[in-house]
Structures are given as structure tokens and as C-alpha cells.
Amino acid sequence: MELSPTKVPLTVKEYDSEKVGFCPACGCACGYIAYTKGNMIVDLYGHPADRRGVGSLCTKGITYLQAMRTNPLRLKGIFVRKGEEFMQVDYVQALELLKEKLTKGKTAFLLGRQAGIEEYALARSLTDDVFVDAPVVDFLPSTLEPTQWKSVKFILSVDAEPVFSEVMSTRWLVDAVEAGAYLMCISSRYETLCAKAKDRLLLKPDLTLKFLDALLQPEKGDHKVEFVKKSLFLLRGALVLVGAHLLNSPFREALIHILSRLRVKYGVNYCFVGDLMPFKANGLESFFERIEEFDNLVVVGNLFRYFRDEHLQAVRNKFVVSFQPFPNITAHNSDVCFSLVLSHERDFVNYRHGFGYLVYSPKVVEPEDGTHEPYEVLKEVYGVDVELESYLKPYGVELELLKEHGQAFLKMEDIAQKATEEQKLTGAELFLYTDTTLVEDLGHWNVWTHEMEKYQRAYVNPHTAKKMGLKSRLSLEKAEFEVHLSPNIAEGVIFIPSEYEEFQPFDPGYRVGSFTKKPFYRYEVIA
């Protein structure tokens, strides 16, 4: 999938050079051409020869590649906490401080999507205490890549919203529907994909899992269950799309058990949609259980938005180094904060998604002055230089071939091998659902993307609101939300967008950790 600049430029703007890269904003990894003058991107287009993006770039991609780089709110430099204030220091001073602190005691590494695979490999070479905010899988996350979805004849979407997470992949679902595929959506909110569905069910998550489980039972179910059974049996190779956030919920084991049996019984293909970690790591739940063990934290990305107040208080007694693009809540709770280099300002491998492949993108522009690549800093601190090849080989990936061809598929165990004993389904009257929308956390630092969803509201079905006695406001822990009544939310579910936080500059909201008891879950039972 190697791409070259087009013979005829796509821009009329004045430029010095044209560079080709792959967008890191989601798993689609759409190809693009950046036209640069000096060290600035003056124009940006989706690459017309890219088979996934097909010449397009979404709003999220443009924000990551172009708007973030010149954002006036972007951090530049290195900042050290002095009491409640921060002072700027030079690289030599910061490095001395890190060598003094990080080489003593026990260190945990917390890595978000902004972390490169080099940071992951370096952390893993030092310790097993590597934690991520995405669900971790030890099985092949997809059996079809998005461009293959268009040939499927029956699609069952289970709480998946590719328009929000893997934006450009949706075109292949639309192509499938227009070619005659039957699309059925089961979800706890009426998602964009539902608009193209022939049939849709709004169900709270425990009922969704019961519906899926009924597909495996020999007893006759209701007419919709029987219709799906028949469709899966007759249309072999049907596709089951699953929202990756369901793996960050009390339903993880039950979902894996059911999906693995569907794969065996009906020969379905499957694909997890959303942020997902296909390499060995630990989840945030494990970190919160062990938080007192650690003396130091190294954080790449804004993971402190998942922290409850007691977690933020606990890290006050630790040495925290973080790499951030903006002065977010993690930056404000760090002892040393480095401004973070962006993915297209370095060689970058896109790996945090559920599509089962890695995509390599070379550096497109030089880093902005005062920004830093975490790997280069940590390499100097620990005196180590990792060999990526050894980390990728168990997954069937050769680094040189990945760089040469731009893409490599992961070799992992099929989910069909994960069927164990039947898992008990967790049921409840009311669930709190917190998940991303089109505007990710970084989008709330850009005016034009923030405008798409300015306010953090609680979305509730009218019947649920009446049953709860809700009117205009909802209070959860220390947070209070305006209630928006919507029939597009399943009964028994309260949906609150999760990408807000207290330090964002425009219409600040509440971080997930401030109003959930289990912020590592996207679904949480409300007592």
C-alpha cells in the first residue's frame, strides 16, 4: 500500500514539497498528501490512490494533522512544578531531574493513543507495569478489514459506531447496504449507522447480550432472534461489528464467549470498532488497584481524565512525568510536563485500533520547536535503545517490510479459540454509558471541532427520565449535567459523552473520573 505524490498537484497554493503519510486519528489510517512550504502544511488532501480513504480526510483527521500543529493553545517547552506553579526549564535541567527520580523506586507507564509503538516497546523492555486506557486483547481483533465489508450480505452491528471512532470505514458499510446487504443494528443509543439499517433495536447492554446469547440457543426465540439465526445460517460469512468499548465493561467475558461461539456455529466474520490495544499491556482497572505500589508515573496522553479525586490525590505523593499536546488535567497534575511531538512530526506506526493491521507513516514535517518525542527522552534517561523487531516478530510483523510496504497484518489467535465455559450475564435496571463522540478529547482544544458538540449533557430516554423523576438537571457525584430527553437512547441507559474535562478552554465539562465509580468501564451499573 505504498503511496507516492500525484503527478499533478492537487493544490493551487504555493508550496515547496509534497509529502505522503497515513493519518493517525483512527484505525482507518487514510492516506494523505501534505503540501508544505518551509516547515508548514499549507494544504492537505486525502490521497486519491488510497484504497481505504479513497481521497477523503474526515474532520478528525484534518484536526490531528493540520489544526493541532498551529493551535495557539499547544504546549511548547518543558515545565516543572514548583508548589502550585510551573516554571519552564531547559532540556538539560529536565533530563537531570528525570535521571534522579525515574531511576529510583517503581515506575508505571500509562500510555494513550498518542504514544508511539517505540514508547510501548521501551516501557515493556523495562517493566510489565504498562497500562493503557483501551481494552487489551490477546486475539485477532478482526477477520475482515473495512474495505472487505462491502461484499458482505448480512451485517449485525452490536453497539458499534464507526462514524465516531473509525470515521471513513463507514463508507464500506454504506456500499454494502447499497449493494443489497441487510444491516441490523442493536445499540443503547441511536447511532449514525442506524440510519442505514433495515432493522434496529434500542436495548440496554444486558439485553443486547441476552439477544446475542439467544442466537446460540436451540430453543425457538422471538421472531427477530429467529430471523437473525436464519440469516447467519444461510448467509455464511456474515459480519458482526462490535463496539470495542463493550470490552471495557462488565460484559467483556460474556461478549467474548458469545462471539467466539457465533464464529464457530455460524462462521461469522467479526470486527471490533474503536480504540483497542492488540499488544500485551494492563488495563486501568489494574492500575487503580495497585496505584499505591508505584513511586513514579510516566504518562503519554491525557489519561488522568479517568482518575477519580482519590487517584489524583494519590499521585500527589508520586513523581509524575507526562508528555502532553495541551495544558490538560494530566499536565496540571504532573511534576514535569514535556510538550508532545505530534504523530506526523515523527515516524509513527498506527496500532491502537481493532482492524488487525499496523500502518507505518514516515515523518511529514519537522517537529515544532520546543516539542519532544517521549522515546528519545526516555532512551536518554534509562540508557536503553529497544529493538522493535523483537517486539513485532511474535505478531508476524517484520519491521523492514512494514516500512517498505506501509502495512502489515497481525498474526494472532482467532477469537473462536476463546470459547470457555458460559459466562453469567450482568443485569441491572439502569446503566451509565460514557463514550466518545465524533469530538475526541483533543477536539475540545480546537474551536472549530469543539463547536460540533459544545456542551456535555446527559442524554436520557423520556420513559427513563419519568421513572427516575428527572427534569432538567442530573447530579452524579460532584458533577451536574443538563438533561436532554431523547427517544434515541435506550430505556434504562443514561449516556454522557466522555471526552470533556475541567481544564479544556471552551465550555469545560467533567472528566469521566469525576462522576463515575469505575471510570475504566464505559458501562457502569447505577444503583
Coordinates of N, CA and C in Angstrom, one line a residue, residues 357-456:
Y357 N -4.3 -4.7 11.7 CA -3.1 -4.4 10.9 C -2.4 -3.2 11.5
L358 N -1.1 -3.1 11.2 CA -0.3 -1.9 11.5 C -0.1 -1.1 10.3
V359 N 0.0 0.2 10.4 CA 0.3 1.1 9.3 C 1.4 2.0 9.7
Y360 N 2.4 2.0 8.8 CA 3.6 2.9 9.1 C 3.5 4.2 8.3
S361 N 3.7 5.3 9.0 CA 3.7 6.6 8.3 C 5.0 7.3 8.6
P362 N 5.8 7.7 7.6 CA 7.0 8.5 7.8 C 6.8 9.9 8.3
K363 N 7.8 10.5 8.8 CA 7.7 11.9 9.2 C 7.4 12.8 8.0
V364 N 6.4 13.7 8.2 CA 5.9 14.5 7.1 C 6.5 16.0 7.3
V365 N 6.6 16.4 8.5 CA 7.1 17.8 8.8 C 8.1 17.6 10.0
E366 N 9.0 18.5 10.1 CA 9.9 18.5 11.3 C 9.1 19.0 12.5
P367 N 9.5 18.4 13.7 CA 8.8 18.8 14.9 C 8.9 20.3 15.2
E368 N 7.8 20.9 15.8 CA 7.8 22.3 16.2 C 8.9 22.5 17.3
D369 N 9.5 23.6 17.3 CA 10.5 23.9 18.3 C 9.8 23.8 19.7
G370 N 10.6 23.2 20.6 CA 10.1 23.1 22.0 C 9.2 21.8 22.2
T371 N 9.0 21.0 21.2 CA 8.2 19.8 21.4 C 9.2 18.6 21.5
H372 N 8.7 17.5 22.1 CA 9.6 16.4 22.4 C 9.0 15.0 22.1
E373 N 9.8 14.1 21.6 CA 9.4 12.7 21.4 C 9.7 11.9 22.6
P374 N 8.6 11.3 23.3 CA 8.9 10.6 24.5 C 10.0 9.6 24.4
Y375 N 10.0 8.8 23.4 CA 11.0 7.7 23.2 C 12.4 8.3 23.3
E376 N 12.7 9.4 22.7 CA 14.1 10.0 22.7 C 14.4 10.4 24.1
V377 N 13.5 11.0 24.8 CA 13.7 11.5 26.2 C 14.0 10.3 27.1
L378 N 13.1 9.3 27.0 CA 13.2 8.1 27.9 C 14.5 7.2 27.6
K379 N 14.8 7.2 26.3 CA 16.0 6.5 25.9 C 17.3 7.1 26.6
E380 N 17.3 8.4 26.7 CA 18.5 9.0 27.4 C 18.4 8.8 28.9
V381 N 17.2 8.8 29.4 CA 17.1 8.7 30.9 C 17.5 7.3 31.3
Y382 N 17.0 6.2 30.6 CA 17.3 4.9 31.0 C 18.5 4.3 30.3
G383 N 19.1 4.9 29.4 CA 20.3 4.4 28.7 C 20.0 3.1 27.9
V384 N 18.8 3.0 27.3 CA 18.4 1.9 26.6 C 17.9 2.3 25.2
D385 N 18.1 1.4 24.2 CA 17.5 1.6 22.9 C 16.9 0.3 22.4
V386 N 15.6 0.3 22.3 CA 14.9 -1.0 22.1 C 15.0 -1.4 20.6
E387 N 14.9 -2.7 20.4 CA 14.9 -3.3 19.1 C 13.4 -3.7 18.8
L388 N 12.8 -2.8 18.0 CA 11.4 -3.0 17.7 C 11.1 -4.4 17.0
E389 N 12.0 -4.8 16.2 CA 11.8 -6.1 15.5 C 11.5 -7.2 16.4
S390 N 12.1 -7.3 17.6 CA 11.9 -8.4 18.5 C 10.5 -8.3 19.2
Y391 N 9.9 -7.1 19.3 CA 8.6 -7.0 19.8 C 7.5 -7.3 18.8
L392 N 7.8 -7.1 17.5 CA 6.8 -7.3 16.5 C 6.8 -8.7 15.9
K393 N 7.9 -9.4 16.0 CA 8.0 -10.7 15.4 C 7.0 -11.7 15.9
P394 N 6.7 -11.8 17.2 CA 5.7 -12.7 17.7 C 4.3 -12.5 17.0
Y395 N 4.1 -11.3 16.5 CA 2.8 -11.0 15.9 C 2.9 -11.1 14.3
G396 N 4.0 -11.7 13.9 CA 4.2 -11.9 12.4 C 4.5 -10.7 11.6
V397 N 5.1 -9.7 12.3 CA 5.4 -8.4 11.6 C 6.9 -8.3 11.5
E398 N 7.4 -8.0 10.3 CA 8.8 -7.7 10.1 C 8.9 -6.2 9.9
L399 N 9.7 -5.5 10.7 CA 9.7 -4.1 10.7 C 10.1 -3.5 9.4
E400 N 11.1 -4.1 8.7 CA 11.6 -3.5 7.5 C 10.5 -3.6 6.4
L401 N 9.8 -4.8 6.4 CA 8.7 -4.9 5.4 C 7.6 -4.0 5.7
L402 N 7.3 -3.8 7.0 CA 6.3 -2.8 7.4 C 6.6 -1.4 6.8
K403 N 7.9 -1.0 7.0 CA 8.3 0.3 6.5 C 8.3 0.4 5.0
E404 N 8.6 -0.8 4.3 CA 8.7 -0.8 2.9 C 7.3 -0.8 2.3
H405 N 6.4 -1.5 2.8 CA 5.0 -1.6 2.2 C 4.0 -0.7 2.9
G406 N 4.3 -0.2 4.1 CA 3.4 0.7 4.8 C 2.4 0.0 5.6
Q407 N 2.2 -1.3 5.5 CA 1.2 -2.0 6.2 C 1.6 -3.4 6.5
A408 N 1.2 -4.0 7.6 CA 1.4 -5.4 7.9 C 0.2 -5.9 8.7
F409 N -0.2 -7.1 8.5 CA -1.3 -7.7 9.2 C -0.8 -8.5 10.4
L410 N -1.5 -8.4 11.5 CA -1.1 -9.1 12.7 C -1.5 -10.5 12.7
K411 N -0.6 -11.4 13.1 CA -0.9 -12.8 13.2 C -1.2 -13.1 14.6
M412 N -2.5 -13.4 14.9 CA -3.0 -13.6 16.2 C -4.0 -14.7 16.2
E413 N -4.3 -15.2 17.4 CA -5.3 -16.3 17.5 C -6.7 -15.9 17.2
D414 N -7.4 -16.7 16.5 CA -8.8 -16.3 16.2 C -9.6 -16.4 17.5
I415 N -10.6 -15.5 17.6 CA -11.5 -15.4 18.8 C -12.2 -16.7 19.0
A416 N -12.4 -17.5 17.9 CA -13.1 -18.8 18.1 C -12.4 -19.7 19.1
Q417 N -11.1 -19.5 19.3 CA -10.4 -20.3 20.3 C -10.6 -19.9 21.7
K418 N -11.4 -18.8 21.9 CA -11.6 -18.2 23.2 C -12.9 -18.7 23.9
A419 N -13.6 -19.6 23.3 CA -14.8 -20.1 23.9 C -14.5 -21.0 25.1
T420 N -14.9 -20.5 26.3 CA -14.7 -21.3 27.5 C -16.0 -21.6 28.1
E421 N -16.1 -21.8 29.4 CA -17.4 -22.1 30.0 C -18.3 -20.8 29.9
E422 N -19.6 -21.1 29.9 CA -20.6 -20.0 29.7 C -20.5 -19.0 30.8
Q423 N -20.5 -17.7 30.4 CA -20.3 -16.6 31.4 C -21.7 -16.1 31.8
K424 N -21.8 -15.7 33.1 CA -23.0 -15.2 33.6 C -23.2 -13.7 33.1
L425 N -24.4 -13.4 32.7 CA -24.7 -12.1 32.2 C -25.1 -11.1 33.4
T426 N -24.5 -10.0 33.4 CA -24.8 -9.0 34.4 C -26.0 -8.2 34.0
G427 N -27.0 -8.1 34.9 CA -28.2 -7.4 34.6 C -28.4 -6.2 35.6
A428 N -29.1 -5.2 35.2 CA -29.4 -4.1 36.1 C -30.5 -3.2 35.5
E429 N -31.2 -2.5 36.3 CA -32.3 -1.6 35.8 C -31.7 -0.4 35.1
L430 N -30.6 0.1 35.5 CA -30.1 1.4 35.0 C -28.6 1.3 34.8
F431 N -28.1 1.8 33.6 CA -26.7 1.8 33.3 C -26.3 3.2 32.9
L432 N -25.1 3.6 33.4 CA -24.5 4.9 32.9 C -23.5 4.5 31.8
Y433 N -23.7 5.1 30.6 CA -22.9 4.8 29.5 C -22.0 6.1 29.2
T434 N -20.7 6.0 29.2 CA -19.8 7.1 28.9 C -18.9 6.7 27.7
D435 N -19.0 7.4 26.7 CA -18.2 7.0 25.5 C -17.9 8.2 24.6
T436 N -17.0 8.1 23.7 CA -16.6 9.1 22.8 C -17.7 9.4 21.8
T437 N -17.7 10.6 21.3 CA -18.5 11.0 20.2 C -17.5 11.4 19.1
L438 N -17.9 12.1 18.0 CA -17.0 12.5 17.0 C -15.9 13.4 17.5
V439 N -16.2 14.2 18.5 CA -15.2 15.1 19.0 C -14.5 14.4 20.1
E440 N -13.2 14.0 19.9 CA -12.4 13.4 20.9 C -11.9 14.4 21.9
D441 N -11.1 14.0 22.9 CA -10.6 14.9 23.9 C -9.8 16.0 23.3
L442 N -9.0 15.7 22.3 CA -8.1 16.7 21.6 C -9.0 17.7 20.8
G443 N -10.1 17.2 20.4 CA -11.0 18.1 19.6 C -11.6 19.2 20.4
H444 N -11.6 19.1 21.7 CA -12.1 20.2 22.6 C -11.1 21.3 22.8
W445 N -9.9 21.1 22.2 CA -8.9 22.2 22.3 C -8.9 23.0 21.0
N446 N -9.7 22.6 20.0 CA -9.8 23.3 18.7 C -11.2 23.9 18.6
V447 N -11.3 25.2 18.3 CA -12.6 25.8 18.3 C -13.5 25.2 17.3
W448 N -13.1 25.0 16.1 CA -14.0 24.5 15.0 C -14.5 23.1 15.2
T449 N -13.7 22.3 15.9 CA -14.2 20.9 16.1 C -15.0 20.9 17.4
H450 N -14.7 21.7 18.4 CA -15.4 21.8 19.6 C -16.9 22.3 19.4
E451 N -17.0 23.1 18.4 CA -18.4 23.7 18.0 C -19.3 22.5 17.6
M452 N -18.8 21.4 17.2 CA -19.7 20.3 16.8 C -20.5 19.7 18.0
E453 N -19.9 19.9 19.2 CA -20.6 19.4 20.4 C -20.1 20.2 21.6
K454 N -20.7 21.4 21.7 CA -20.1 22.3 22.7 C -20.3 21.9 24.1
Y455 N -21.4 21.3 24.4 CA -21.8 21.1 25.8 C -21.9 19.6 26.2
Q456 N -21.5 19.3 27.4 CA -21.6 17.9 27.9 C -22.9 17.8 28.6

